[in-house]
Structure formats: C-alpha cells, structure tokens
Amino acid sequence: MAFSKKLKQLFSSAPKKNKWDGLIEAYKPWLPVTKNTPIITLKEGATPLIEVKSIANRIGKGAKVYIKYDGLNPTGSFKDRGMTMAISKAKEAGCEAVICASTGNTSASAAAYATKGGMKSFVVIPDGYVAQGKLAQALVYGAEVIAIKGNFDKALDIVRELSEKYPITLVNSVNPYRLQGQKTAAFEIVENLGDAPDWLCIPMGNAGNITAYWMGFKEFFHAKKSKQLPRMMGFQASGSAPLVENKIINNPETIATAIRIGNPVNKEKALLAKESSNGKFTSVTDSEIIESYKILGREEGIFCEPASAASVAGLLKVKDDVPKNSTIVCVLTGNGLKDPDCAIKNNDSIFHTGIDPEINSIIKTMGF
Ligand code: AN7
C-alpha cells in the first residue's frame, strides 16, 4: 500500500474530539441570547469533574466526593463563565468600555474578554491585596489597572457609582448576565453525574456564584433533567465571614484574598438559596484552608488557589453532618497558579537550593 494512502487511513480512523465552542453555544436555549448577540468566547466551560478519594476517605460513610475544577477555564477561574455572557451582551448593546472592582479574578477575566470583544477595560483593585498571577493577567490582557488604598467593598461602591454616571458597563456580579453564564457549571455537574449531587460545597465572597449554581440546579430540576436538588453548603474565611456572622465586616482579613469581602452584594439571593435548599453557611480558618490546599496538591495532584480550598476545608469541617452514601461536589473556583506566593510559603515539600551542579553533590543531596 502506498505510504500516502496508509497515512490517510490512519488519520481518518483517529478519534475525533468533540467540538466545544464555549458555554453560550452549548447552552443557548437556557441563556438570554438571540441570533443577534455576538458571542465573545475563549471556549470557557466544560471543566472536569474529578473524584477525590483522599477527601472521601477522610469522611467515610460511603461518601463520594468530586471536585468541579473550574480553575481550568481560559483565564484560570469560574469568572470566565459569567464574563463570556456579560461581555457578549455588552457588545450587543454597543458598549465600548467595561469596568469592574475585583479581588483579582474578575479583573483578569474582564480584561481578557473585553480585549477579545474589542472593548476597553478598567479594573479597580485593592492595592497590595491581589495575588501576583491575577495582577499579571490583567496587565497582559491590556486592562487599565487602578489600585486603590481601600478594600474590595470600597472599590465596588466606586465602580457602581461610576457606571451609573458614565457610559461604561459594570461587569461585576450585580450584572445579571454574569450569573446567567455562571449557572452553566451546575448544568455540567448534573450532566456528568446524571443527577444533582446531595451537597454542593462552594466558597463565598460576593455570593454571586452560589446564587448562580442554585439557579442552574433549579432550572435543570424543573426541566426534569435531575431528580433532586442539592443542599447548598457555602463557606467563608473566618476573618471575612459576613454571611456566617450575619453582619457587615468592615475590615475583612484572610489569606484567601479572592474572598476578602466584607459586604457581599448578593447577600439576599444567597440567603434565599441557603433557605430554600436547606443549606448551611459555615466559616473556616486560614489554617484549615491551607490544610485542604495542601491535601489537594499532595494527595490529588490538584492545585487550586486558597479561596477555592475553602470549599474542601468546609466539607471536612462539617463532615459529621454528611449523611451515609452521599454524593458531594466541591467547587474549586480558581487555579493555584494565580497565587504563587501562597504556594511557595505553604507546602511541605523538600526544596534544596544552592546545590553545586555536579552529580556527586546531587546524589548526596538526594540521600543516596
Ligand atoms: C477563586 O474576582 O470577587 O461568591 O473580584 O476569585 O461569586 O464572589 C472573586 C471571587 C471564590 C467568590 N473563589 O465568588 C473578584 C471576586 C474565587 C474567587 C470567589 C471568588 P463569589
């Protein structure tokens, strides 16, 4: 057989990967888009659901635990799900510039999608409290970065007022299209598991994501795509837990800078999600967050940012409440690469430095 014919055969029998054109294409009937909406996408969504036995073993009772690894979105966080919608709708409305306040991930995502859509982006961040990776992203994606001497809550107050007075679209989660896009993560979980889980564990900052997940689970339940609804288990860092303590926190503090938020804008909606799902909000300490962060890295090969590890830390904290044979999904909202400083400071691995570049000294270092 001629070589070229063989080659042709080989290619035609190669398995074809399913085509994925982003979550708006995938879930169009469920989203507020029309044929006139220009779809601005970086092919976000379709993130993996990974079983994590090391967490299940710590719970026992036949629990099955999965990670929804949303840190694998194009800019490394779940924000891309909401941003593809917010930016597409802003483009449809003829908007030329967008603005957001951010603890980091929203700014990275807004910058990337605005650029993809040919729009300008301004991001207002708390000076000194945004992880390096996120700041790097906003700058590389071409945002204009404004770091203020104040926290996220202050930044959000400012951008809300600004967007009311000037022709610039606000893309924080007060923008309803954001939550519409984010609800698709719940759709994916139901499709992967064949039903909704018993529990959904999720970190909360501004509480937009928990609101979006609840919306997604309800929509699929009412469309009979799932037989049940999950209990919504929300977790906050203990130094920054306005939803657990039921009061505004004026000076929120936590190692999980992504959720360093003292006055969540989606508070009412999140409380409704908790009440209607028979859920529970609990706080976890920074050391509990770091403990889970390390377990995920060392025992599962999953690197998330500290805010994301709050969902797993929370699950382990309330593990005595887990009913027998439960299916639980923990959402890991952001990629570990976002916050390299935290990673370098918080691990139990061996790191030899200043070693002579000779085989003998390396062998000695290795303990042989
Ligand atoms: C990794 O980027 O608020 O409860 O400005 O980055 O929907 O606010 C980030 C929030 C969880 C909390 N995990 O989500 C921002 C911002 C990570 C995050 C949250 C955030 P919400």
Short mmCIF file of C-alpha atoms and ligand atoms in Angstrom, two decimals:
data_model
loop_
_atom_site.label_atom_id
_atom_site.label_comp_id
_atom_site.label_asym_id
_atom_site.label_seq_id
_atom_site.Cartn_x
_atom_site.Cartn_y
_atom_site.Cartn_z
CA MET A 1 0.00 0.00 0.00
CA ALA A 2 1.28 3.43 -0.89
CA PHE A 3 2.57 5.37 2.07
CA SER A 4 0.23 8.33 1.47
CA LYS A 5 -2.78 6.02 1.40
CA LYS A 6 -1.72 4.48 4.73
CA LEU A 7 -1.32 7.91 6.22
CA LYS A 8 -4.79 8.89 5.05
CA GLN A 9 -6.29 5.78 6.63
CA LEU A 10 -4.52 6.49 9.87
CA PHE A 11 -5.92 10.00 10.04
CA SER A 12 -9.47 9.06 9.14
CA SER A 13 -9.55 6.43 11.89
CA ALA A 14 -8.17 8.80 14.54
CA PRO A 15 -10.77 9.54 17.23
CA LYS A 16 -12.35 12.95 16.76
CA LYS A 17 -12.56 15.15 19.81
CA ASN A 18 -16.00 16.60 20.43
CA LYS A 19 -16.20 20.14 19.20
CA TRP A 20 -16.56 22.63 22.07
CA ASP A 21 -17.39 26.20 21.17
CA GLY A 22 -17.84 27.60 24.64
CA LEU A 23 -20.73 27.59 27.05
CA ILE A 24 -23.02 30.02 25.22
CA GLU A 25 -23.06 27.74 22.15
CA ALA A 26 -23.56 24.70 24.37
CA TYR A 27 -26.42 26.08 26.47
CA LYS A 28 -28.02 28.67 24.16
CA PRO A 29 -31.66 27.75 24.89
CA TRP A 30 -31.02 28.31 28.59
CA LEU A 31 -29.36 31.71 28.19
CA PRO A 32 -30.66 35.21 27.39
CA VAL A 33 -29.04 35.41 23.95
CA THR A 34 -30.57 35.87 20.49
CA LYS A 35 -29.25 35.33 16.99
CA ASN A 36 -28.17 38.97 17.09
CA THR A 37 -25.93 38.51 20.11
CA PRO A 38 -22.27 38.49 19.07
CA ILE A 39 -20.71 35.62 21.00
CA ILE A 40 -17.45 36.66 22.61
CA THR A 41 -15.80 33.45 23.78
CA LEU A 42 -12.46 31.97 24.76
CA LYS A 43 -14.09 28.49 24.77
CA GLU A 44 -14.76 28.53 28.52
CA GLY A 45 -16.72 25.82 30.35
CA ALA A 46 -16.70 22.01 30.04
CA THR A 47 -14.34 21.80 33.01
CA PRO A 48 -13.57 18.41 34.58
CA LEU A 49 -15.36 16.76 37.46
CA ILE A 50 -12.72 14.73 39.32
CA GLU A 51 -13.34 12.13 42.01
CA VAL A 52 -11.14 12.73 45.08
CA LYS A 53 -10.79 9.62 47.23
CA SER A 54 -8.41 11.28 49.70
CA ILE A 55 -11.21 13.61 50.77
CA ALA A 56 -13.88 10.88 50.71
CA ASN A 57 -11.67 8.67 52.91
CA ARG A 58 -11.48 11.43 55.50
CA ILE A 59 -15.28 11.47 55.62
CA GLY A 60 -16.03 7.74 55.40
CA LYS A 61 -19.70 6.66 55.48
CA GLY A 62 -19.59 5.69 51.79
CA ALA A 63 -19.32 9.32 50.66
CA LYS A 64 -18.34 10.05 47.06
CA VAL A 65 -16.59 13.39 46.67
CA TYR A 66 -15.93 15.20 43.41
CA ILE A 67 -14.09 18.39 42.54
CA LYS A 68 -15.56 20.72 39.91
CA TYR A 69 -12.23 22.07 38.70
CA ASP A 70 -13.28 25.46 37.38
CA GLY A 71 -9.73 26.76 37.71
CA LEU A 72 -9.23 25.18 34.27
CA ASN A 73 -11.19 27.90 32.49
CA PRO A 74 -9.31 30.10 29.97
CA THR A 75 -8.19 32.72 32.50
CA GLY A 76 -7.99 30.21 35.34
CA SER A 77 -11.23 30.87 37.21
CA PHE A 78 -15.01 30.40 37.13
CA LYS A 79 -15.39 34.11 36.31
CA ASP A 80 -14.98 33.26 32.61
CA ARG A 81 -18.41 31.58 32.63
CA GLY A 82 -20.06 34.84 33.61
CA MET A 83 -17.76 37.05 31.61
CA THR A 84 -18.48 35.44 28.22
CA MET A 85 -22.15 36.37 28.81
CA ALA A 86 -21.57 39.84 30.28
CA ILE A 87 -19.14 40.86 27.55
CA SER A 88 -21.26 39.39 24.72
CA LYS A 89 -24.30 41.32 25.96
CA ALA A 90 -22.24 44.49 26.41
CA LYS A 91 -21.03 44.10 22.82
CA GLU A 92 -24.59 43.56 21.62
CA ALA A 93 -25.61 46.81 23.37
CA GLY A 94 -22.83 48.67 21.55
CA CYS A 95 -20.77 49.32 24.64
CA GLU A 96 -17.14 50.32 24.17
CA ALA A 97 -15.70 50.04 27.67
CA VAL A 98 -16.29 47.94 30.78
CA ILE A 99 -15.33 48.37 34.41
CA CYS A 100 -15.19 46.17 37.50
CA ALA A 101 -14.00 46.11 41.07
CA SER A 102 -12.07 42.98 41.85
CA THR A 103 -10.12 40.91 44.31
CA GLY A 104 -8.29 39.68 41.18
CA ASN A 105 -10.10 37.00 39.22
CA THR A 106 -12.91 39.19 37.90
CA SER A 107 -10.33 41.71 36.70
CA ALA A 108 -8.31 39.04 34.86
CA SER A 109 -11.42 37.65 33.20
CA ALA A 110 -12.96 41.03 32.35
CA ALA A 111 -9.66 42.17 30.81
CA ALA A 112 -9.34 39.06 28.64
CA TYR A 113 -12.94 39.00 27.37
CA ALA A 114 -13.07 42.78 26.82
CA THR A 115 -9.95 42.50 24.70
CA LYS A 116 -11.41 39.56 22.78
CA GLY A 117 -14.53 41.65 22.15
CA GLY A 118 -12.62 44.74 21.08
CA MET A 119 -13.53 46.76 24.15
CA LYS A 120 -11.51 48.71 26.67
CA SER A 121 -11.45 47.58 30.31
CA PHE A 122 -10.81 49.41 33.57
CA VAL A 123 -10.26 47.40 36.73
CA VAL A 124 -10.28 48.79 40.25
CA ILE A 125 -8.45 46.63 42.80
CA PRO A 126 -7.41 46.84 46.46
CA ASP A 127 -3.75 47.90 46.38
CA GLY A 128 -1.48 45.14 47.68
CA TYR A 129 -4.22 42.53 48.11
CA VAL A 130 -4.41 40.97 44.67
CA ALA A 131 -2.41 37.78 44.04
CA GLN A 132 0.51 38.20 41.62
CA GLY A 133 -0.82 35.92 38.89
CA LYS A 134 -4.11 37.80 38.67
CA LEU A 135 -2.46 41.21 38.51
CA ALA A 136 -0.10 39.88 35.82
CA GLN A 137 -3.09 38.68 33.80
CA ALA A 138 -4.98 41.99 33.95
CA LEU A 139 -1.87 43.81 32.77
CA VAL A 140 -1.05 41.34 30.00
CA TYR A 141 -4.66 41.27 28.71
CA GLY A 142 -4.47 45.04 28.39
CA ALA A 143 -6.69 46.38 31.16
CA GLU A 144 -6.12 49.78 32.68
CA VAL A 145 -5.46 48.91 36.32
CA ILE A 146 -6.41 51.30 39.13
CA ALA A 147 -5.18 50.16 42.55
CA ILE A 148 -6.91 52.00 45.40
CA LYS A 149 -5.96 52.48 49.03
CA GLY A 150 -9.05 50.63 50.17
CA ASN A 151 -10.62 47.17 50.11
CA PHE A 152 -12.85 45.41 47.57
CA ASP A 153 -16.08 46.68 49.11
CA LYS A 154 -14.94 50.28 48.69
CA ALA A 155 -13.84 49.59 45.11
CA LEU A 156 -17.26 48.14 44.30
CA ASP A 157 -19.07 51.19 45.72
CA ILE A 158 -16.96 53.39 43.46
CA VAL A 159 -17.42 51.43 40.22
CA ARG A 160 -21.16 51.12 40.78
CA GLU A 161 -21.48 54.89 41.08
CA LEU A 162 -19.14 55.45 38.14
CA SER A 163 -21.06 53.12 35.82
CA GLU A 164 -24.30 54.98 36.63
CA LYS A 165 -22.79 58.34 35.68
CA TYR A 166 -20.61 57.43 32.68
CA PRO A 167 -21.15 55.32 29.54
CA ILE A 168 -19.26 52.30 30.84
CA THR A 169 -20.71 48.86 31.58
CA LEU A 170 -20.30 47.30 35.01
CA VAL A 171 -19.28 43.61 34.80
CA ASN A 172 -19.31 42.68 38.49
CA SER A 173 -21.86 40.07 39.54
CA VAL A 174 -24.52 42.78 40.00
CA ASN A 175 -24.63 42.49 36.20
CA PRO A 176 -27.37 39.83 35.79
CA TYR A 177 -25.73 38.25 32.72
CA ARG A 178 -22.78 37.18 34.86
CA LEU A 179 -24.91 34.85 36.97
CA GLN A 180 -26.67 33.52 33.86
CA GLY A 181 -23.33 32.37 32.46
CA GLN A 182 -22.12 31.01 35.79
CA LYS A 183 -25.21 28.81 36.26
CA THR A 184 -23.93 26.55 33.45
CA ALA A 185 -21.45 24.96 35.89
CA ALA A 186 -24.45 23.39 37.66
CA PHE A 187 -25.73 22.10 34.28
CA GLU A 188 -22.37 20.43 33.62
CA ILE A 189 -22.35 18.76 37.04
CA VAL A 190 -25.84 17.32 36.51
CA GLU A 191 -24.85 16.07 33.04
CA ASN A 192 -21.65 14.47 34.38
CA LEU A 193 -23.23 12.77 37.40
CA GLY A 194 -26.60 12.01 35.79
CA ASP A 195 -28.27 13.87 38.66
CA ALA A 196 -27.61 16.75 41.05
CA PRO A 197 -25.32 15.89 43.99
CA ASP A 198 -26.65 15.67 47.56
CA TRP A 199 -24.38 18.51 48.64
CA LEU A 200 -22.73 21.34 46.75
CA CYS A 201 -19.81 22.88 48.69
CA ILE A 202 -18.71 26.29 47.48
CA PRO A 203 -16.62 29.25 48.68
CA MET A 204 -18.46 32.57 49.05
CA GLY A 205 -17.18 36.12 48.60
CA ASN A 206 -19.74 38.38 46.96
CA ALA A 207 -22.01 35.29 46.89
CA GLY A 208 -22.73 35.51 43.16
CA ASN A 209 -21.52 32.02 42.36
CA ILE A 210 -23.64 30.23 44.96
CA THR A 211 -26.63 32.18 43.64
CA ALA A 212 -25.80 31.16 40.06
CA TYR A 213 -25.35 27.47 40.92
CA TRP A 214 -28.67 27.40 42.74
CA MET A 215 -30.37 28.97 39.70
CA GLY A 216 -28.76 26.34 37.43
CA PHE A 217 -29.72 23.39 39.63
CA LYS A 218 -33.30 24.66 39.90
CA GLU A 219 -33.66 25.15 36.13
CA PHE A 220 -32.44 21.63 35.35
CA PHE A 221 -34.61 20.17 38.12
CA HIS A 222 -37.73 21.87 36.79
CA ALA A 223 -36.87 20.67 33.29
CA LYS A 224 -36.69 17.13 34.77
CA LYS A 225 -33.01 16.78 33.93
CA SER A 226 -32.30 15.91 37.56
CA LYS A 227 -34.31 14.04 40.17
CA GLN A 228 -33.16 16.09 43.14
CA LEU A 229 -31.78 19.44 44.28
CA PRO A 230 -28.58 19.71 46.33
CA ARG A 231 -28.16 21.30 49.75
CA MET A 232 -26.17 24.48 49.16
CA MET A 233 -23.24 24.49 51.60
CA GLY A 234 -21.48 27.87 51.49
CA PHE A 235 -18.13 28.59 53.14
CA GLN A 236 -16.33 31.79 54.07
CA ALA A 237 -12.96 32.55 55.63
CA SER A 238 -13.40 33.23 59.35
CA GLY A 239 -11.81 36.70 59.19
CA SER A 240 -14.14 37.61 56.36
CA ALA A 241 -17.46 35.92 57.06
CA PRO A 242 -20.30 38.45 56.79
CA LEU A 243 -22.80 35.78 55.66
CA VAL A 244 -22.00 33.46 58.55
CA GLU A 245 -21.95 36.19 61.19
CA ASN A 246 -24.87 37.99 59.55
CA LYS A 247 -23.24 41.41 59.70
CA ILE A 248 -21.07 43.66 57.56
CA ILE A 249 -17.35 43.13 58.25
CA ASN A 250 -15.58 46.48 57.93
CA ASN A 251 -12.03 45.19 57.81
CA PRO A 252 -12.13 41.68 56.32
CA GLU A 253 -8.87 39.71 56.53
CA THR A 254 -7.85 36.30 55.19
CA ILE A 255 -5.02 34.58 53.33
CA ALA A 256 -7.69 33.81 50.71
CA THR A 257 -7.59 37.30 49.19
CA ALA A 258 -10.14 36.33 46.48
CA ILE A 259 -12.85 36.17 49.16
CA ARG A 260 -11.64 39.07 51.29
CA ILE A 261 -15.08 40.70 51.04
CA GLY A 262 -16.99 42.21 53.96
CA ASN A 263 -20.30 43.30 52.40
CA PRO A 264 -21.48 40.83 49.72
CA VAL A 265 -23.80 42.37 47.12
CA ASN A 266 -25.66 39.10 46.50
CA LYS A 267 -26.39 38.55 50.19
CA GLU A 268 -30.19 38.31 49.90
CA LYS A 269 -30.08 35.89 46.97
CA ALA A 270 -27.51 33.71 48.70
CA LEU A 271 -29.60 33.55 51.88
CA LEU A 272 -32.59 32.53 49.79
CA ALA A 273 -30.51 29.75 48.15
CA LYS A 274 -29.48 28.56 51.60
CA GLU A 275 -33.01 28.59 52.99
CA SER A 276 -34.74 27.01 50.01
CA SER A 277 -32.14 24.24 49.72
CA ASN A 278 -31.96 23.53 53.45
CA GLY A 279 -28.29 24.52 53.16
CA LYS A 280 -25.83 25.86 55.68
CA PHE A 281 -23.17 28.61 55.80
CA THR A 282 -20.02 27.93 57.84
CA SER A 283 -16.68 29.67 58.29
CA VAL A 284 -13.24 28.07 58.06
CA THR A 285 -9.98 29.41 59.45
CA ASP A 286 -6.99 30.28 57.28
CA SER A 287 -5.10 27.29 58.67
CA GLU A 288 -7.98 24.95 57.78
CA ILE A 289 -7.96 26.45 54.26
CA ILE A 290 -4.22 25.85 53.90
CA GLU A 291 -4.53 22.31 55.25
CA SER A 292 -7.03 21.42 52.48
CA TYR A 293 -4.99 23.32 49.90
CA LYS A 294 -2.03 21.08 50.75
CA ILE A 295 -4.07 17.85 50.75
CA LEU A 296 -5.41 18.62 47.25
CA GLY A 297 -1.92 19.28 45.94
CA ARG A 298 -0.05 16.42 47.58
CA GLU A 299 -2.70 13.70 47.54
CA GLU A 300 -4.70 14.52 44.43
CA GLY A 301 -2.41 16.47 42.10
CA ILE A 302 -4.87 19.34 42.09
CA PHE A 303 -3.54 22.87 42.54
CA CYS A 304 -6.15 25.47 43.48
CA GLU A 305 -5.97 28.91 44.98
CA PRO A 306 -6.59 29.32 48.74
CA ALA A 307 -10.12 30.75 48.34
CA SER A 308 -11.13 27.63 46.41
CA ALA A 309 -9.76 25.30 49.07
CA ALA A 310 -12.33 26.82 51.46
CA SER A 311 -14.96 24.52 49.88
CA VAL A 312 -12.98 21.39 50.77
CA ALA A 313 -11.92 22.77 54.17
CA GLY A 314 -15.58 23.47 54.86
CA LEU A 315 -16.68 19.99 53.86
CA LEU A 316 -14.07 18.44 56.18
CA LYS A 317 -15.17 20.77 58.97
CA VAL A 318 -18.82 19.67 58.79
CA LYS A 319 -18.10 16.04 57.82
CA ASP A 320 -20.04 14.67 60.80
CA ASP A 321 -23.21 16.06 59.22
CA VAL A 322 -22.68 14.15 55.94
CA PRO A 323 -25.40 11.52 55.53
CA LYS A 324 -24.45 7.94 54.55
CA ASN A 325 -23.63 7.28 50.87
CA SER A 326 -23.82 10.93 49.86
CA THR A 327 -22.57 12.39 46.61
CA ILE A 328 -20.80 15.68 47.20
CA VAL A 329 -19.32 18.19 44.78
CA CYS A 330 -16.78 20.79 45.97
CA VAL A 331 -16.24 23.70 43.61
CA LEU A 332 -12.62 24.73 43.08
CA THR A 333 -13.18 28.20 41.68
CA GLY A 334 -9.64 29.28 40.82
CA ASN A 335 -6.30 27.86 39.68
CA GLY A 336 -3.38 27.54 42.10
CA LEU A 337 -1.05 29.30 39.67
CA LYS A 338 -2.90 32.52 40.41
CA ASP A 339 -1.17 32.85 43.78
CA PRO A 340 2.44 31.59 43.59
CA ASP A 341 3.46 33.45 46.78
CA CYS A 342 0.97 31.45 48.81
CA ALA A 343 2.18 28.23 47.18
CA ILE A 344 5.85 28.84 47.89
CA LYS A 345 5.12 29.76 51.52
CA ASN A 346 2.66 26.96 52.22
CA ASN A 347 3.84 23.48 51.29
CA ASP A 348 5.53 20.55 52.99
CA SER A 349 7.79 19.63 50.10
CA ILE A 350 11.57 19.40 50.07
CA PHE A 351 13.33 22.21 48.20
CA HIS A 352 17.14 22.11 48.11
CA THR A 353 18.76 25.32 46.91
CA GLY A 354 22.28 26.39 46.05
CA ILE A 355 23.42 22.88 45.08
CA ASP A 356 26.65 22.50 43.14
CA PRO A 357 25.99 21.38 39.56
CA GLU A 358 27.88 18.10 39.99
CA ILE A 359 26.49 14.60 40.03
CA ASN A 360 28.15 13.78 43.36
CA SER A 361 26.71 16.69 45.27
CA ILE A 362 23.26 15.99 43.79
CA ILE A 363 23.45 12.31 44.73
CA LYS A 364 24.48 13.33 48.25
CA THR A 365 21.62 15.81 48.47
CA MET A 366 19.21 13.06 47.40
CA GLY A 367 20.42 10.95 50.30
CA PHE A 368 21.93 8.07 48.30
C1 AN7 B 1 -11.27 31.99 43.36
O1 AN7 B 1 -12.54 38.47 41.47
O2 AN7 B 1 -14.97 38.68 43.87
O3 AN7 B 1 -19.06 34.44 45.96
O4 AN7 B 1 -13.42 40.24 42.31
O5 AN7 B 1 -11.98 34.67 42.89
O6 AN7 B 1 -19.28 34.72 43.50
O7 AN7 B 1 -17.99 36.36 44.84
C2 AN7 B 1 -13.71 36.79 43.32
C3 AN7 B 1 -14.41 35.87 43.99
C4 AN7 B 1 -14.48 32.33 45.06
C5 AN7 B 1 -16.14 34.09 45.43
N1 AN7 B 1 -13.34 31.83 44.58
O8 AN7 B 1 -17.14 34.08 44.46
C6 AN7 B 1 -13.30 39.01 42.27
C7 AN7 B 1 -14.08 38.18 43.21
C8 AN7 B 1 -12.51 32.61 43.87
C9 AN7 B 1 -12.83 33.94 43.62
C10 AN7 B 1 -14.85 33.64 44.86
C11 AN7 B 1 -14.02 34.49 44.15
P1 AN7 B 1 -18.45 34.96 44.69
#
